[in-house]
CSV table of C-alpha atoms in Angstrom, one decimal:
chain,number,residue,atom,x,y,z
B,893,MET,CA,28.4,12.3,-22.2
B,894,GLU,CA,26.7,15.3,-23.7
B,895,GLN,CA,24.8,17.4,-21.2
B,896,LEU,CA,21.4,19.0,-21.9
B,897,ARG,CA,20.7,22.2,-20.0
B,898,ILE,CA,17.2,22.2,-18.4
B,899,ARG,CA,15.5,24.9,-16.4
B,900,PHE,CA,12.5,24.3,-14.2
B,901,LEU,CA,10.8,25.3,-10.9
B,902,LEU,CA,12.0,23.0,-8.1
B,903,ASN,CA,10.1,23.3,-4.9
B,904,GLY,CA,9.3,26.8,-5.7
B,905,GLU,CA,12.7,27.9,-6.8
B,906,GLU,CA,13.9,28.5,-10.4
B,907,VAL,CA,16.8,26.1,-11.1
B,908,GLU,CA,19.0,25.0,-13.9
B,909,ALA,CA,20.8,21.7,-14.4
B,910,GLY,CA,22.9,19.8,-16.9
B,911,VAL,CA,21.5,16.4,-17.4
B,912,ALA,CA,22.4,13.4,-19.6
B,913,PRO,CA,19.8,12.5,-22.2
B,914,VAL,CA,19.3,9.1,-20.6
B,915,GLU,CA,19.2,10.3,-17.1
B,916,ASN,CA,15.9,9.9,-15.2
B,917,LEU,CA,14.4,12.6,-13.0
B,918,VAL,CA,15.1,11.0,-9.7
B,919,GLN,CA,18.7,10.4,-10.6
B,920,ALA,CA,19.1,14.1,-11.7
B,921,LEU,CA,17.4,15.4,-8.5
B,922,ARG,CA,19.8,13.4,-6.4
B,923,ARG,CA,22.9,14.2,-8.4
B,924,CYS,CA,22.3,17.8,-9.1
B,925,PHE,CA,20.3,19.0,-6.1
B,926,HIS,CA,21.2,16.5,-3.4
B,927,LEU,CA,17.5,15.8,-2.9
B,928,TYR,CA,17.5,12.2,-1.5
B,929,GLY,CA,13.8,11.9,-0.6
B,930,GLY,CA,13.0,10.3,-4.0
B,931,ARG,CA,14.9,7.0,-4.3
B,932,GLU,CA,15.0,4.4,-7.0
B,933,SER,CA,14.1,0.9,-5.9
B,934,CYS,CA,12.2,-1.3,-8.4
B,935,GLY,CA,13.1,0.8,-11.4
B,936,GLN,CA,9.8,-0.2,-13.0
B,937,GLY,CA,7.2,2.3,-11.7
B,938,ILE,CA,5.7,-0.3,-9.4
B,939,CYS,CA,7.0,0.5,-5.9
B,940,GLY,CA,6.5,4.2,-5.7
B,941,THR,CA,9.7,5.2,-3.8
B,942,CYS,CA,10.8,7.5,-6.6
B,943,THR,CA,7.5,9.5,-6.6
B,944,VAL,CA,7.9,13.1,-7.8
B,945,ILE,CA,5.2,15.7,-8.5
B,946,VAL,CA,5.5,17.2,-12.0
B,947,ASN,CA,3.0,20.0,-12.9
B,948,GLY,CA,0.8,18.9,-10.1
B,949,ARG,CA,0.7,15.3,-11.0
B,950,ALA,CA,2.7,12.4,-9.4
B,951,VAL,CA,5.0,10.5,-11.7
B,952,SER,CA,7.5,7.7,-11.2
B,953,GLY,CA,10.8,9.5,-11.3
B,954,CYS,CA,12.6,6.4,-12.4
B,955,LEU,CA,10.5,6.2,-15.6
B,956,TYR,CA,10.5,9.9,-16.3
B,957,LEU,CA,13.3,11.4,-18.4
B,958,ALA,CA,15.0,14.3,-16.6
B,959,VAL,CA,14.8,16.4,-19.8
B,960,LEU,CA,11.0,16.2,-19.6
B,961,ALA,CA,11.3,18.4,-16.5
B,962,GLU,CA,12.3,21.4,-18.7
B,963,GLY,CA,9.8,24.2,-18.2
B,964,THR,CA,7.8,22.3,-15.6
B,965,GLU,CA,7.1,22.8,-11.9
B,966,VAL,CA,8.6,19.9,-9.8
B,967,VAL,CA,7.8,19.2,-6.2
B,968,THR,CA,9.6,16.6,-4.1
B,969,VAL,CA,8.9,15.6,-0.5
B,970,GLU,CA,11.5,18.2,0.6
B,971,GLY,CA,9.2,20.9,-0.8
B,972,LEU,CA,6.1,19.9,1.1
B,973,SER,CA,6.8,21.7,4.4
B,974,ALA,CA,6.3,25.5,4.4
B,975,GLY,CA,7.7,28.1,6.8
B,976,GLY,CA,9.4,25.5,8.9
B,977,ARG,CA,6.1,23.6,9.4
B,978,LEU,CA,5.5,20.1,8.2
B,979,HIS,CA,2.6,19.4,5.9
B,980,PRO,CA,-0.5,17.9,7.6
B,981,VAL,CA,0.1,14.6,5.8
B,982,GLN,CA,3.7,14.5,7.2
B,983,GLU,CA,2.4,15.3,10.7
B,984,ALA,CA,-0.2,12.5,10.4
B,985,PHE,CA,2.4,10.0,9.3
B,986,ILE,CA,4.4,10.8,12.4
B,987,SER,CA,1.5,10.8,14.8
B,988,CYS,CA,0.2,7.5,13.4
B,989,SER,CA,3.7,5.9,13.3
B,990,ALA,CA,3.0,5.1,9.7
B,991,PHE,CA,6.4,3.8,8.9
B,992,GLN,CA,9.2,1.6,10.3
B,993,CYS,CA,12.3,1.9,8.1
B,994,GLY,CA,11.1,5.0,6.3
B,995,PHE,CA,12.3,4.0,2.8
B,996,CYS,CA,8.8,4.1,1.2
B,997,THR,CA,7.7,7.1,3.3
B,998,PRO,CA,8.4,10.1,0.9
B,999,GLY,CA,6.5,8.3,-1.9
B,1000,MET,CA,3.7,7.4,0.4
B,1001,ILE,CA,3.4,11.0,1.6
B,1002,LEU,CA,3.5,12.5,-1.8
B,1003,MET,CA,0.9,10.1,-3.2
B,1004,SER,CA,-1.3,10.7,-0.1
B,1005,THR,CA,-1.2,14.5,-0.7
B,1006,GLN,CA,-2.2,13.9,-4.3
B,1007,LEU,CA,-5.1,11.7,-3.2
B,1008,LEU,CA,-6.4,14.2,-0.7
B,1009,GLU,CA,-6.2,17.0,-3.2
B,1010,GLU,CA,-8.3,15.0,-5.6
B,1011,ASN,CA,-10.6,13.5,-3.1
B,1012,PRO,CA,-10.6,15.2,0.4
B,1013,ASP,CA,-12.6,12.5,2.1
B,1014,PRO,CA,-11.6,9.1,0.6
B,1015,THR,CA,-13.0,5.7,1.8
B,1016,ASP,CA,-10.6,3.0,3.0
B,1017,GLN,CA,-11.1,1.2,-0.3
B,1018,GLN,CA,-10.2,4.4,-2.3
B,1019,ILE,CA,-7.1,5.0,-0.2
B,1020,ARG,CA,-6.0,1.4,-0.8
B,1021,HIS,CA,-6.6,1.7,-4.5
B,1022,TYR,CA,-4.8,5.0,-4.9
B,1023,LEU,CA,-1.8,3.8,-2.9
B,1024,SER,CA,-1.7,0.3,-4.6
B,1025,GLY,CA,1.4,1.5,-6.6
B,1026,ASN,CA,3.3,2.2,-3.4
B,1027,LEU,CA,4.9,-0.8,-1.6
B,1028,CYS,CA,5.9,-0.8,2.1
B,1029,ARG,CA,8.0,-3.9,2.8
B,1030,CYS,CA,7.8,-3.3,6.6
B,1031,GLY,CA,4.1,-3.8,6.3
B,1032,ALA,CA,3.0,-0.5,7.9
B,1033,TYR,CA,-0.2,-0.5,5.7
B,1034,PRO,CA,-2.8,-0.3,8.5
B,1035,GLU,CA,-0.9,2.7,10.0
B,1036,ILE,CA,-0.5,4.3,6.6
B,1037,LEU,CA,-4.3,4.0,6.0
B,1038,GLN,CA,-4.9,5.6,9.4
B,1039,ALA,CA,-2.4,8.4,8.7
B,1040,VAL,CA,-4.2,9.3,5.4
B,1041,LYS,CA,-7.6,9.4,7.3
B,1042,THR,CA,-6.0,11.5,10.1
B,1043,ALA,CA,-4.5,13.9,7.5
B,1044,ALA,CA,-7.9,14.1,5.7
B,1045,GLN,CA,-9.5,15.3,9.0
B,1046,ALA,CA,-6.7,17.7,9.7
B,1047,LEU,CA,-7.0,19.2,6.2
B,1048,ALA,CA,-10.8,19.5,6.5
B,1049,SER,CA,-10.6,21.3,9.8
B,1050,GLN,CA,-8.1,23.8,8.3
B,1051,LYS,CA,-10.8,25.0,5.8
D,1312,MET,CA,7.2,-2.2,-37.3
D,1313,SER,CA,8.5,-3.8,-34.2
D,1314,ILE,CA,10.3,-2.0,-31.4
D,1315,LEU,CA,12.4,-5.1,-30.8
D,1316,GLY,CA,12.6,-5.9,-34.5
D,1317,ARG,CA,15.3,-6.3,-37.1
D,1318,SER,CA,15.8,-2.7,-38.0
D,1319,ALA,CA,16.2,-1.6,-34.4
D,1320,ARG,CA,18.8,-4.2,-33.7
D,1321,ARG,CA,20.8,-3.6,-36.9
D,1322,ALA,CA,20.8,0.2,-36.3
D,1323,ASN,CA,21.7,0.1,-32.6
D,1324,PRO,CA,24.7,2.4,-32.1
D,1325,PRO,CA,27.6,0.8,-30.2
D,1326,GLU,CA,27.5,0.8,-26.4
D,1327,GLY,CA,28.5,4.0,-24.8
D,1328,VAL,CA,27.4,6.2,-27.7
D,1329,PRO,CA,25.3,8.9,-26.1
D,1330,LEU,CA,21.7,9.1,-26.8
D,1331,ASP,CA,20.4,12.4,-28.2
D,1332,TYR,CA,17.1,14.0,-27.2
D,1333,ILE,CA,15.2,16.5,-29.4
D,1334,GLU,CA,11.7,18.0,-29.2
D,1335,PRO,CA,10.3,19.1,-32.5
D,1336,ALA,CA,7.6,21.7,-32.6
D,1337,THR,CA,5.6,20.2,-35.5
D,1338,LEU,CA,4.4,16.8,-36.5
D,1339,GLY,CA,6.1,17.2,-39.9
D,1340,VAL,CA,9.5,17.8,-38.3
D,1341,ALA,CA,8.9,14.9,-35.9
D,1342,VAL,CA,8.2,12.5,-38.8
D,1343,GLU,CA,11.3,13.9,-40.7
D,1344,LEU,CA,13.5,13.3,-37.7
D,1345,LEU,CA,12.3,9.8,-37.3
D,1346,ALA,CA,12.6,9.0,-41.1
D,1347,SER,CA,16.2,10.3,-41.3
D,1348,ASP,CA,17.5,8.0,-38.6
D,1349,GLU,CA,16.1,4.5,-38.3
D,1350,ALA,CA,17.6,4.1,-34.8
D,1351,ALA,CA,15.6,7.1,-33.5
D,1352,ARG,CA,12.5,6.5,-31.5
D,1353,PRO,CA,9.5,8.7,-30.6
D,1354,LEU,CA,8.8,9.3,-26.9
D,1355,GLY,CA,5.4,10.1,-25.4
D,1356,GLY,CA,5.3,9.7,-21.7
D,1357,GLY,CA,8.3,7.3,-21.8
D,1358,THR,CA,7.0,4.8,-19.3
D,1359,ALA,CA,7.5,1.9,-21.7
D,1360,LEU,CA,10.6,3.1,-23.5
D,1361,MET,CA,12.4,3.8,-20.3
D,1362,LEU,CA,12.0,0.2,-19.3
D,1363,LEU,CA,13.1,-1.1,-22.7
D,1364,MET,CA,16.2,1.1,-22.6
D,1365,ARG,CA,17.0,0.2,-19.0
D,1366,TYR,CA,17.0,-3.6,-19.7
D,1367,GLY,CA,19.0,-3.1,-22.9
D,1368,PHE,CA,16.3,-4.2,-25.3
D,1369,LEU,CA,16.5,-0.9,-27.0
D,1370,ARG,CA,19.4,1.6,-27.4
D,1371,PRO,CA,18.1,4.4,-29.6
D,1372,SER,CA,20.5,6.9,-31.2
D,1373,ARG,CA,18.1,9.6,-30.5
D,1374,LEU,CA,14.8,10.2,-28.7
D,1375,VAL,CA,12.2,12.4,-30.4
D,1376,GLY,CA,10.1,13.9,-27.6
D,1377,LEU,CA,6.6,14.5,-28.8
D,1378,ARG,CA,5.2,16.6,-25.9
D,1379,ARG,CA,5.4,19.9,-27.8
D,1380,LEU,CA,2.9,18.5,-30.2
D,1381,ALA,CA,0.3,18.0,-27.5
D,1382,SER,CA,-1.9,21.0,-28.6
D,1383,ASP,CA,-2.5,19.1,-31.9
D,1384,LEU,CA,-2.2,15.5,-30.8
D,1385,GLY,CA,-3.8,15.8,-27.4
D,1386,GLY,CA,-7.3,16.4,-26.2
D,1387,ILE,CA,-10.7,14.6,-26.2
D,1388,SER,CA,-13.5,15.8,-28.4
D,1389,VAL,CA,-16.3,14.6,-30.7
D,1390,ASN,CA,-15.6,14.5,-34.5
D,1391,ASP,CA,-18.1,15.3,-37.3
D,1392,ARG,CA,-19.2,11.6,-37.3
D,1393,HIS,CA,-20.1,11.9,-33.7
D,1394,GLU,CA,-17.3,9.6,-32.8
D,1395,LEU,CA,-15.2,10.2,-29.7
D,1396,ARG,CA,-11.8,11.6,-30.9
D,1397,LEU,CA,-9.0,10.8,-28.5
D,1398,GLY,CA,-5.7,12.5,-29.2
D,1399,ALA,CA,-2.6,10.2,-29.2
D,1400,LEU,CA,-0.8,12.3,-26.6
D,1401,THR,CA,-3.7,12.2,-24.2
D,1402,THR,CA,-2.5,10.7,-21.0
D,1403,LEU,CA,-4.2,7.6,-19.7
D,1404,ARG,CA,-5.1,9.6,-16.6
D,1405,ASP,CA,-6.9,12.3,-18.6
D,1406,LEU,CA,-8.9,9.6,-20.3
D,1407,GLU,CA,-9.7,8.0,-17.0
D,1408,LEU,CA,-11.0,11.3,-15.5
D,1409,SER,CA,-12.8,12.5,-18.7
D,1410,ARG,CA,-16.6,12.8,-18.3
D,1411,GLN,CA,-17.0,12.5,-22.0
D,1412,VAL,CA,-15.2,9.1,-22.0
D,1413,ALA,CA,-17.1,8.0,-19.0
D,1414,ARG,CA,-20.4,8.8,-20.8
D,1415,SER,CA,-19.7,7.0,-24.1
D,1416,ALA,CA,-17.2,4.4,-23.1
D,1417,PRO,CA,-17.7,3.5,-19.4
D,1418,VAL,CA,-15.9,0.1,-19.9
D,1419,LEU,CA,-12.8,2.0,-21.0
D,1420,VAL,CA,-12.8,4.1,-17.8
D,1421,GLU,CA,-13.3,1.0,-15.6
D,1422,ALA,CA,-10.3,-0.6,-17.2
D,1423,LEU,CA,-8.2,2.5,-16.9
D,1424,HIS,CA,-8.6,2.4,-13.1
D,1425,ILE,CA,-6.5,-0.8,-13.1
D,1426,VAL,CA,-3.9,0.1,-15.7
D,1427,GLY,CA,-0.5,0.2,-13.9
D,1428,ASN,CA,-1.0,2.8,-11.1
D,1429,VAL,CA,-1.8,6.5,-10.9
D,1430,ARG,CA,1.8,7.6,-11.6
D,1431,VAL,CA,2.1,5.5,-14.7
D,1432,ARG,CA,-1.3,6.7,-15.9
D,1433,ASN,CA,-0.2,10.3,-15.3
D,1434,ALA,CA,2.7,9.9,-17.7
D,1435,ALA,CA,1.7,7.2,-20.2
D,1436,THR,CA,-0.1,8.3,-23.4
D,1437,LEU,CA,-2.8,6.6,-25.4
D,1438,GLY,CA,-0.7,6.6,-28.6
D,1439,GLY,CA,2.2,5.1,-26.7
D,1440,HIS,CA,-0.1,2.4,-25.2
D,1441,LEU,CA,-1.1,1.4,-28.7
D,1442,ALA,CA,2.1,1.8,-30.6
D,1443,HIS,CA,4.1,-0.1,-28.0
D,1444,GLY,CA,2.4,-3.3,-29.3
D,1445,ASP,CA,2.7,-5.1,-26.0
D,1446,PRO,CA,0.0,-7.8,-26.1
D,1447,HIS,CA,-0.6,-7.4,-22.3
D,1448,GLN,CA,-2.0,-3.9,-22.6
D,1449,ASP,CA,-5.5,-3.5,-21.2
D,1450,LEU,CA,-7.1,-1.0,-23.6
D,1451,PRO,CA,-6.5,-2.7,-27.0
D,1452,PRO,CA,-9.0,-5.5,-26.6
D,1453,ILE,CA,-11.7,-3.0,-25.5
D,1454,LEU,CA,-10.9,-0.6,-28.3
D,1455,LEU,CA,-10.9,-3.5,-30.8
D,1456,ALA,CA,-14.3,-4.7,-29.6
D,1457,MET,CA,-15.6,-1.2,-29.8
D,1458,GLY,CA,-14.6,-0.9,-33.5
D,1459,ALA,CA,-12.0,1.9,-33.0
D,1460,ARG,CA,-9.7,3.1,-35.7
D,1461,ALA,CA,-6.3,4.8,-35.3
D,1462,HIS,CA,-5.0,7.7,-37.5
D,1463,ALA,CA,-1.3,7.6,-38.4
D,1464,VAL,CA,0.9,10.1,-40.1
D,1465,GLY,CA,4.2,9.1,-41.7
D,1466,PRO,CA,6.7,10.2,-44.4
D,1467,ARG,CA,4.3,8.8,-47.1
D,1468,GLY,CA,1.2,10.6,-45.8
D,1469,SER,CA,-1.6,9.8,-43.5
D,1470,ARG,CA,-4.0,6.9,-43.1
D,1471,TRP,CA,-6.6,5.3,-40.9
D,1472,ILE,CA,-5.8,1.9,-39.5
D,1473,PRO,CA,-8.8,-0.1,-38.1
D,1474,LEU,CA,-7.7,-1.5,-34.7
D,1475,ASP,CA,-8.0,-5.1,-35.9
D,1476,GLN,CA,-5.2,-4.3,-38.3
D,1477,LEU,CA,-2.9,-2.5,-35.9
D,1478,ASN,CA,-1.4,-5.3,-34.0
D,1479,LEU,CA,0.5,-7.9,-36.2
D,1480,GLY,CA,2.2,-9.9,-33.4
D,1481,TYR,CA,4.3,-9.8,-30.3
D,1482,TYR,CA,5.4,-6.1,-30.0
D,1483,GLN,CA,4.7,-5.7,-33.7
D,1484,THR,CA,2.4,-3.2,-35.2
D,1485,ALA,CA,1.3,-2.2,-38.7
D,1486,LEU,CA,3.0,1.2,-38.2
D,1487,GLU,CA,5.9,1.9,-40.6
D,1488,PRO,CA,9.2,3.3,-39.4
D,1489,ALA,CA,8.7,7.0,-38.7
D,1490,GLU,CA,4.9,6.6,-38.8
D,1491,LEU,CA,3.2,8.2,-35.7
D,1492,LEU,CA,-0.2,7.6,-34.3
D,1493,THR,CA,-2.1,11.0,-34.1
D,1494,GLU,CA,-5.6,10.1,-32.8
D,1495,LEU,CA,-8.1,7.4,-32.2
D,1496,ALA,CA,-11.7,7.5,-33.3
D,1497,LEU,CA,-14.2,5.6,-31.1
D,1498,PRO,CA,-17.5,4.9,-32.9
D,1499,VAL,CA,-20.8,5.6,-31.1
D,1500,GLN,CA,-22.0,2.4,-29.5
D,1501,PRO,CA,-25.6,1.6,-30.1
D,1502,GLU,CA,-28.1,2.5,-27.4
D,1503,GLY,CA,-28.6,-0.3,-25.0
D,1504,THR,CA,-25.1,-1.7,-25.4
D,1505,GLN,CA,-23.8,-3.5,-22.4
D,1506,GLY,CA,-20.1,-4.1,-22.0
D,1507,SER,CA,-17.4,-5.4,-19.7
D,1508,TYR,CA,-13.6,-5.9,-19.5
D,1509,THR,CA,-12.2,-8.7,-17.4
D,1510,LYS,CA,-8.6,-8.5,-16.4
D,1511,PHE,CA,-7.3,-11.8,-15.1
D,1512,THR,CA,-4.0,-11.7,-13.3
D,1513,ALA,CA,-2.3,-15.0,-12.4
D,1514,VAL,CA,0.4,-13.8,-10.1
D,1515,SER,CA,-0.8,-10.8,-8.1
D,1516,ALA,CA,-3.7,-8.3,-8.2
D,1517,GLU,CA,-1.6,-5.5,-9.7
D,1518,ASP,CA,0.2,-7.6,-12.2
D,1519,TRP,CA,0.0,-7.5,-16.0
D,1520,PRO,CA,-3.0,-9.6,-17.2
D,1521,ALA,CA,-2.5,-13.2,-18.1
D,1522,LEU,CA,-5.8,-12.8,-20.0
D,1523,GLY,CA,-8.0,-9.9,-20.9
D,1524,VAL,CA,-11.6,-10.4,-22.1
D,1525,ALA,CA,-13.7,-7.5,-23.6
D,1526,VAL,CA,-17.3,-8.2,-24.4
D,1527,PHE,CA,-20.0,-5.9,-25.8
D,1528,PHE,CA,-23.6,-6.8,-26.8
D,1529,ARG,CA,-27.1,-5.4,-26.6
D,1530,ARG,CA,-30.4,-7.2,-26.2
D,1531,ASP,CA,-33.0,-7.4,-28.8
D,1532,GLN,CA,-36.1,-8.6,-26.9
D,1533,ASP,CA,-34.7,-11.8,-25.2
D,1534,ARG,CA,-31.9,-12.3,-27.7
D,1535,LEU,CA,-28.3,-11.2,-27.9
D,1536,ALA,CA,-27.4,-8.7,-30.7
D,1537,GLY,CA,-24.3,-7.0,-32.0
D,1538,VAL,CA,-22.0,-9.3,-30.0
D,1539,ARG,CA,-18.3,-8.3,-30.0
D,1540,LEU,CA,-15.8,-10.3,-28.1
D,1541,ALA,CA,-12.0,-9.8,-28.0
D,1542,LEU,CA,-9.3,-11.6,-26.0
D,1543,SER,CA,-5.8,-10.2,-25.2
D,1544,ALA,CA,-2.7,-11.0,-23.2
D,1545,ALA,CA,-3.0,-14.8,-23.5
D,1546,MET,CA,-1.9,-14.6,-27.2
D,1547,ASP,CA,0.8,-12.6,-29.1
D,1548,ARG,CA,-1.8,-9.9,-30.0
D,1549,PRO,CA,-5.3,-8.9,-29.1
D,1550,GLN,CA,-7.9,-10.7,-31.3
D,1551,ARG,CA,-11.6,-10.5,-32.0
D,1552,LEU,CA,-13.2,-13.9,-32.0
D,1553,ALA,CA,-15.7,-13.8,-34.9
D,1554,GLY,CA,-16.7,-17.5,-34.6
D,1555,VAL,CA,-17.7,-17.0,-31.0
D,1556,GLU,CA,-19.5,-13.8,-31.8
D,1557,ALA,CA,-21.5,-15.6,-34.5
D,1558,MET,CA,-22.6,-18.4,-32.2
D,1559,LEU,CA,-23.9,-15.9,-29.7
D,1560,ASP,CA,-25.5,-13.4,-32.0
D,1561,GLY,CA,-29.3,-13.8,-32.2
D,1562,GLU,CA,-29.4,-16.4,-29.5
D,1563,ARG,CA,-31.2,-16.4,-26.2
D,1564,PRO,CA,-28.6,-16.1,-23.4
D,1565,SER,CA,-28.3,-19.2,-21.2
D,1566,GLU,CA,-25.8,-21.0,-19.1
D,1567,SER,CA,-25.3,-23.7,-21.7
D,1568,LEU,CA,-24.8,-21.1,-24.5
D,1569,PHE,CA,-22.2,-19.2,-22.6
D,1570,GLN,CA,-20.5,-22.5,-21.6
D,1571,ALA,CA,-20.4,-23.5,-25.3
D,1572,ALA,CA,-19.1,-20.1,-26.4
D,1573,ALA,CA,-16.3,-20.3,-23.8
D,1574,GLU,CA,-15.3,-23.8,-25.0
D,1575,THR,CA,-15.1,-22.5,-28.5
D,1576,ALA,CA,-13.1,-19.5,-27.5
D,1577,SER,CA,-10.5,-21.6,-25.7
D,1578,SER,CA,-9.9,-23.7,-28.8
D,1579,ALA,CA,-10.1,-20.8,-31.3
D,1580,VAL,CA,-6.8,-19.1,-30.3
D,1581,GLU,CA,-3.3,-20.2,-29.8
D,1582,PRO,CA,-2.2,-19.1,-26.3
D,1583,MET,CA,1.4,-18.1,-25.8
D,1584,ALA,CA,3.2,-19.4,-22.7
D,1585,ASP,CA,4.9,-16.8,-20.6
D,1586,GLY,CA,5.2,-15.6,-17.0
D,1587,GLY,CA,1.4,-15.5,-16.8
D,1588,GLY,CA,1.1,-19.2,-17.4
D,1589,SER,CA,1.5,-22.1,-19.8
D,1590,THR,CA,-0.4,-22.6,-23.0
D,1591,ALA,CA,-2.7,-25.2,-21.4
D,1592,TYR,CA,-3.3,-23.1,-18.3
D,1593,LYS,CA,-4.2,-20.1,-20.4
D,1594,ARG,CA,-6.6,-22.2,-22.5
D,1595,GLU,CA,-8.3,-23.3,-19.3
D,1596,MET,CA,-8.4,-19.7,-18.0
D,1597,ILE,CA,-10.0,-18.6,-21.3
D,1598,ARG,CA,-12.7,-21.2,-20.9
D,1599,VAL,CA,-13.4,-20.0,-17.3
D,1600,HIS,CA,-13.2,-16.3,-17.9
D,1601,VAL,CA,-15.0,-16.0,-21.2
D,1602,ARG,CA,-18.0,-17.6,-19.5
D,1603,ARG,CA,-17.8,-15.3,-16.5
D,1604,ALA,CA,-17.3,-12.3,-18.8
D,1605,LEU,CA,-20.5,-13.1,-20.7
D,1606,GLU,CA,-22.4,-13.4,-17.4
D,1607,LYS,CA,-20.8,-10.2,-16.1
D,1608,THR,CA,-21.9,-8.3,-19.3
D,1609,MET,CA,-25.5,-9.5,-18.8
D,1610,ARG,CA,-25.4,-7.6,-15.4
D,1611,ALA,CA,-23.7,-4.5,-16.9
D,1612,PRO,CA,-25.7,-1.3,-17.2
D,1613,ALA,CA,-27.1,-0.6,-20.7
D,1614,LEU,CA,-25.7,2.5,-22.4
D,1615,ARG,CA,-28.1,5.4,-23.0
D,1616,SER,CA,-27.8,7.5,-26.0
D,1617,GLY,CA,-27.2,11.3,-25.9
């Protein structure tokens, strides 16, 4: 199959990849860069396990053509930690035990960082609504809600 | 044309033929590319096309990516008729977060909060939402009731399409092959307009609607005026219900009037059975939800001008 060359910024680094025209972004990130944090599950943009940040906005990597990443800035869960330190949202997910199997966790964490960037002090209802496109089949929702609130406090105290 | 229609099937390349992707820099070239190959398809955010391709409903020879046209086909502004001009490549999320849209079309913003999820709204475009022709989309009934019109550019020139002429049937629109939506014009709603959108989902809260009800009216003394009511999702395309509007216009709102309007609405359309319910079930849901939508609109805040 013909390959299209794309160049983009991936977790802060300039990268180049050859992708098939039909390939989606999460497939390309896994195949070309061995980034396994984003994973395809429902394949319909409903479950949120394939969440990737493109130009500062979360998209469903399974519904996003890899070629559309050309010229963009892409962040995956692997790019959240800085200088060997986890992001406050990641820390909060650990301290609140906001997962069991962990399959939905990268998507939950990326969406939570987006929420807190847009709305640093969300209500329970706003958190539930924002994360309604992320499914956790272990049912860790109460802990996830707690983790987002804990992360919000941590981020606020950093300022 | 229809995404799932005749020409698309006939022109499908055999399985295994690679798809090609191209990003034209001008609208003219985009139209030319689409006109020269009937199995080519335009791609906005891709959220709907990716699903159609994944499930094998669509196997285009080539995707024509439109994102380089965003400077011309994006954006939210006010045109010289004081209408809200919404560029076709505006993402649903940009519409949802726009103060201008919130001011003149609060019902649209309320509905946008419950279209798909944040990620889908970050990618999906207004033009794609309309050109897709899926009867379950949330915005068409609202735009229809608001009297919106869409601008399209194709190989034979450009034209305005009133929204009540855009959807012809199930995944079928009035758009010709190679014709692209460029913008939507949303007329100024009269001062005092109250509106609502009701999304009824039969299976789960975040599901596609089994029925959508959009209602707008204002109150002239103690009577209803300028009533506009559109249904979607239950039928093969969104529809205005002129008969129901007429029986409400100029009348004093009352429980019995709303009940009668809901009864008329449920027999005025031909619901389509699908995963959201049978024809009989949807008829019953129209009866219930049109009445509730009218009551809800009575409680909705009145639009202020300026």
